[in-house]
Amino acid sequence: MDVVTARLRIAPELRMFLPVIRRQEWQEVTPDGTSTLGHHVESLGIPLTEVGPMLVGGRGVSPSYQLAPGDVAEVHPVPRPQQLPEEPRFLLDVHLGTLARRLRLLGIDAAYHNDMDDPALVVQANDERRVLLTQDRGLLRRRALWMGAYVRGSSPADQLRDLLERFSPPLRPWTRCTACNGELEPVTKQEVAPLLEAGTKRHYDAYGRCRDCGQVYWHGAHSGHLEEIVQTALVWTDGANSR
C-alpha cells in the first residue's frame, strides 16, 4: 500500500502545546496538496511564533512548504536567545499585568492596558513594532500579528525568567515608571517636596520622576523586595548571555 501520510517529529520544548492525549514525539498528518507545513503544525496546537527551524530530509524549509506523502519533518523551537532586528519592545495582554510591572522595573519597554481586547492588541503591536506577549494561543495565531511570543510559567517570577532567557533584553533597572511605562528622570528633593510625606523627606534624598505621568519614586519600604527581583533578573540574564 502506498504511503499517504507524512510524519512530524516534534521537539520536547513544543510538546506542551499538543493535546494531552497526543503529547508525543511523532505526529502523523495527511498531506492534501494545499495545506502547508505551517498549517499542519498549527493544527496540532503549536503557534508558529514558538517554532524555529523546520527540516525535511535534513534541509531547512519554510512554513509554506508543501508536505508530500512519506515526508518526515523535524519541528524545532525558536532558538534562545531569539534574535530580533532591534532592541525588543513588548506589549502584554490583560492577564500579564504583574509581569509588565516587573519588566518596567528592569527598564524594559513594556506597554500594558488592563482593558484592551484582542483586535486592539494586534493593532498596537503592529503599529509600534512591539512583540505581543500572551498565554492565549488563539491570539498568537492571528494572521495580522507581526510578532508574538507565548509566555511560559504560571508565576510572575517564572514568566519573567522565561522572557529574559528568550529575548535577553538589555536591563536598565530603576529607569522606568512601573505604573505607566514612562522613563524616569532624576529630580532634587526640593523639586518634589510638595508631593512627599514628612517622613519620606526626612529619610530619603534620591528621587526620580516619570516624564509622562509625574509619579515620584524613591527607594522606600518596598525596595528590598524590588531589589531582590532586580538582582535575580541580572543573574538570569548573565547566565543566558554566557551560554
PDB file of N, CA, C and O in Angstrom, residues 143-169:
ATOM      1  N   ARG A 143      -3.443  36.060  11.925  1.00  0.00           N
ATOM      2  CA  ARG A 143      -2.579  36.262  10.750  1.00  0.00           C
ATOM      3  C   ARG A 143      -2.033  37.676  10.676  1.00  0.00           C
ATOM      4  O   ARG A 143      -0.945  37.909  10.138  1.00  0.00           O
ATOM      5  N   ALA A 144      -2.773  38.649  11.192  1.00  0.00           N
ATOM      6  CA  ALA A 144      -2.345  40.038  11.067  1.00  0.00           C
ATOM      7  C   ALA A 144      -1.195  40.385  12.009  1.00  0.00           C
ATOM      8  O   ALA A 144      -0.512  41.393  11.806  1.00  0.00           O
ATOM      9  N   LEU A 145      -0.952  39.575  13.030  1.00  0.00           N
ATOM     10  CA  LEU A 145       0.051  39.896  14.042  1.00  0.00           C
ATOM     11  C   LEU A 145       1.460  39.763  13.471  1.00  0.00           C
ATOM     12  O   LEU A 145       1.838  38.722  12.953  1.00  0.00           O
ATOM     13  N   TRP A 146       2.269  40.818  13.620  1.00  0.00           N
ATOM     14  CA  TRP A 146       3.613  40.786  13.033  1.00  0.00           C
ATOM     15  C   TRP A 146       4.557  39.921  13.846  1.00  0.00           C
ATOM     16  O   TRP A 146       5.404  39.221  13.296  1.00  0.00           O
ATOM     17  N   MET A 147       4.445  39.949  15.198  1.00  0.00           N
ATOM     18  CA  MET A 147       5.306  39.099  16.030  1.00  0.00           C
ATOM     19  C   MET A 147       4.694  38.940  17.419  1.00  0.00           C
ATOM     20  O   MET A 147       4.195  39.907  18.001  1.00  0.00           O
ATOM     21  N   GLY A 148       4.736  37.727  17.917  1.00  0.00           N
ATOM     22  CA  GLY A 148       4.237  37.453  19.258  1.00  0.00           C
ATOM     23  C   GLY A 148       5.076  36.374  19.912  1.00  0.00           C
ATOM     24  O   GLY A 148       5.939  35.759  19.284  1.00  0.00           O
ATOM     25  N   ALA A 149       4.794  36.148  21.187  1.00  0.00           N
ATOM     26  CA  ALA A 149       5.514  35.109  21.928  1.00  0.00           C
ATOM     27  C   ALA A 149       4.623  34.583  23.039  1.00  0.00           C
ATOM     28  O   ALA A 149       3.939  35.356  23.723  1.00  0.00           O
ATOM     29  N   TYR A 150       4.652  33.286  23.199  1.00  0.00           N
ATOM     30  CA  TYR A 150       3.916  32.636  24.290  1.00  0.00           C
ATOM     31  C   TYR A 150       4.752  32.732  25.558  1.00  0.00           C
ATOM     32  O   TYR A 150       5.941  32.405  25.567  1.00  0.00           O
ATOM     33  N   VAL A 151       4.117  33.178  26.642  1.00  0.00           N
ATOM     34  CA  VAL A 151       4.802  33.319  27.925  1.00  0.00           C
ATOM     35  C   VAL A 151       4.624  32.042  28.725  1.00  0.00           C
ATOM     36  O   VAL A 151       3.496  31.666  29.066  1.00  0.00           O
ATOM     37  N   ARG A 152       5.713  31.388  29.045  1.00  0.00           N
ATOM     38  CA  ARG A 152       5.656  30.144  29.817  1.00  0.00           C
ATOM     39  C   ARG A 152       5.739  30.451  31.306  1.00  0.00           C
ATOM     40  O   ARG A 152       6.446  31.376  31.720  1.00  0.00           O
ATOM     41  N   GLY A 153       5.054  29.643  32.088  1.00  0.00           N
ATOM     42  CA  GLY A 153       5.101  29.792  33.535  1.00  0.00           C
ATOM     43  C   GLY A 153       3.793  30.317  34.100  1.00  0.00           C
ATOM     44  O   GLY A 153       3.090  31.108  33.469  1.00  0.00           O
ATOM     45  N   SER A 154       3.467  29.876  35.318  1.00  0.00           N
ATOM     46  CA  SER A 154       2.234  30.317  35.975  1.00  0.00           C
ATOM     47  C   SER A 154       2.482  31.442  36.972  1.00  0.00           C
ATOM     48  O   SER A 154       1.561  32.206  37.284  1.00  0.00           O
ATOM     49  N   SER A 155       3.694  31.586  37.478  1.00  0.00           N
ATOM     50  CA  SER A 155       4.003  32.642  38.439  1.00  0.00           C
ATOM     51  C   SER A 155       4.732  33.775  37.723  1.00  0.00           C
ATOM     52  O   SER A 155       5.423  33.544  36.726  1.00  0.00           O
ATOM     53  N   PRO A 156       4.605  35.013  38.226  1.00  0.00           N
ATOM     54  CA  PRO A 156       5.328  36.130  37.606  1.00  0.00           C
ATOM     55  C   PRO A 156       6.835  35.908  37.552  1.00  0.00           C
ATOM     56  O   PRO A 156       7.487  36.316  36.587  1.00  0.00           O
ATOM     57  N   ALA A 157       7.402  35.266  38.570  1.00  0.00           N
ATOM     58  CA  ALA A 157       8.846  35.012  38.572  1.00  0.00           C
ATOM     59  C   ALA A 157       9.235  34.080  37.432  1.00  0.00           C
ATOM     60  O   ALA A 157      10.219  34.322  36.720  1.00  0.00           O
ATOM     61  N   ASP A 158       8.474  32.998  37.250  1.00  0.00           N
ATOM     62  CA  ASP A 158       8.770  32.064  36.164  1.00  0.00           C
ATOM     63  C   ASP A 158       8.568  32.730  34.801  1.00  0.00           C
ATOM     64  O   ASP A 158       9.325  32.494  33.862  1.00  0.00           O
ATOM     65  N   GLN A 159       7.525  33.544  34.692  1.00  0.00           N
ATOM     66  CA  GLN A 159       7.258  34.239  33.435  1.00  0.00           C
ATOM     67  C   GLN A 159       8.384  35.204  33.093  1.00  0.00           C
ATOM     68  O   GLN A 159       8.820  35.282  31.944  1.00  0.00           O
ATOM     69  N   LEU A 160       8.862  35.922  34.108  1.00  0.00           N
ATOM     70  CA  LEU A 160       9.959  36.864  33.877  1.00  0.00           C
ATOM     71  C   LEU A 160      11.216  36.134  33.417  1.00  0.00           C
ATOM     72  O   LEU A 160      11.885  36.560  32.467  1.00  0.00           O
ATOM     73  N   ARG A 161      11.524  35.053  34.074  1.00  0.00           N
ATOM     74  CA  ARG A 161      12.731  34.301  33.691  1.00  0.00           C
ATOM     75  C   ARG A 161      12.603  33.789  32.258  1.00  0.00           C
ATOM     76  O   ARG A 161      13.565  33.849  31.480  1.00  0.00           O
ATOM     77  N   ASP A 162      11.428  33.316  31.893  1.00  0.00           N
ATOM     78  CA  ASP A 162      11.212  32.821  30.537  1.00  0.00           C
ATOM     79  C   ASP A 162      11.469  33.923  29.512  1.00  0.00           C
ATOM     80  O   ASP A 162      12.157  33.707  28.507  1.00  0.00           O
ATOM     81  N   LEU A 163      10.955  35.127  29.787  1.00  0.00           N
ATOM     82  CA  LEU A 163      11.129  36.232  28.845  1.00  0.00           C
ATOM     83  C   LEU A 163      12.580  36.669  28.743  1.00  0.00           C
ATOM     84  O   LEU A 163      13.087  36.950  27.651  1.00  0.00           O
ATOM     85  N   LEU A 164      13.268  36.724  29.879  1.00  0.00           N
ATOM     86  CA  LEU A 164      14.668  37.148  29.857  1.00  0.00           C
ATOM     87  C   LEU A 164      15.545  36.135  29.133  1.00  0.00           C
ATOM     88  O   LEU A 164      16.474  36.506  28.410  1.00  0.00           O
ATOM     89  N   GLU A 165      15.244  34.853  29.324  1.00  0.00           N
ATOM     90  CA  GLU A 165      16.035  33.823  28.646  1.00  0.00           C
ATOM     91  C   GLU A 165      15.733  33.788  27.152  1.00  0.00           C
ATOM     92  O   GLU A 165      16.616  33.506  26.340  1.00  0.00           O
ATOM     93  N   ARG A 166      14.491  34.094  26.783  1.00  0.00           N
ATOM     94  CA  ARG A 166      14.130  34.019  25.368  1.00  0.00           C
ATOM     95  C   ARG A 166      14.676  35.197  24.572  1.00  0.00           C
ATOM     96  O   ARG A 166      15.201  35.021  23.469  1.00  0.00           O
ATOM     97  N   PHE A 167      14.553  36.411  25.113  1.00  0.00           N
ATOM     98  CA  PHE A 167      14.897  37.603  24.334  1.00  0.00           C
ATOM     99  C   PHE A 167      16.180  38.294  24.784  1.00  0.00           C
ATOM    100  O   PHE A 167      16.706  39.128  24.057  1.00  0.00           O
ATOM    101  N   SER A 168      16.655  37.989  25.992  1.00  0.00           N
ATOM    102  CA  SER A 168      17.878  38.586  26.525  1.00  0.00           C
ATOM    103  C   SER A 168      17.927  40.098  26.308  1.00  0.00           C
ATOM    104  O   SER A 168      18.900  40.634  25.757  1.00  0.00           O
ATOM    105  N   PRO A 169      16.876  40.820  26.733  1.00  0.00           N
ATOM    106  CA  PRO A 169      16.880  42.274  26.528  1.00  0.00           C
ATOM    107  C   PRO A 169      17.865  42.951  27.464  1.00  0.00           C
ATOM    108  O   PRO A 169      18.129  42.457  28.564  1.00  0.00           O
TER     109      PRO A 169
END
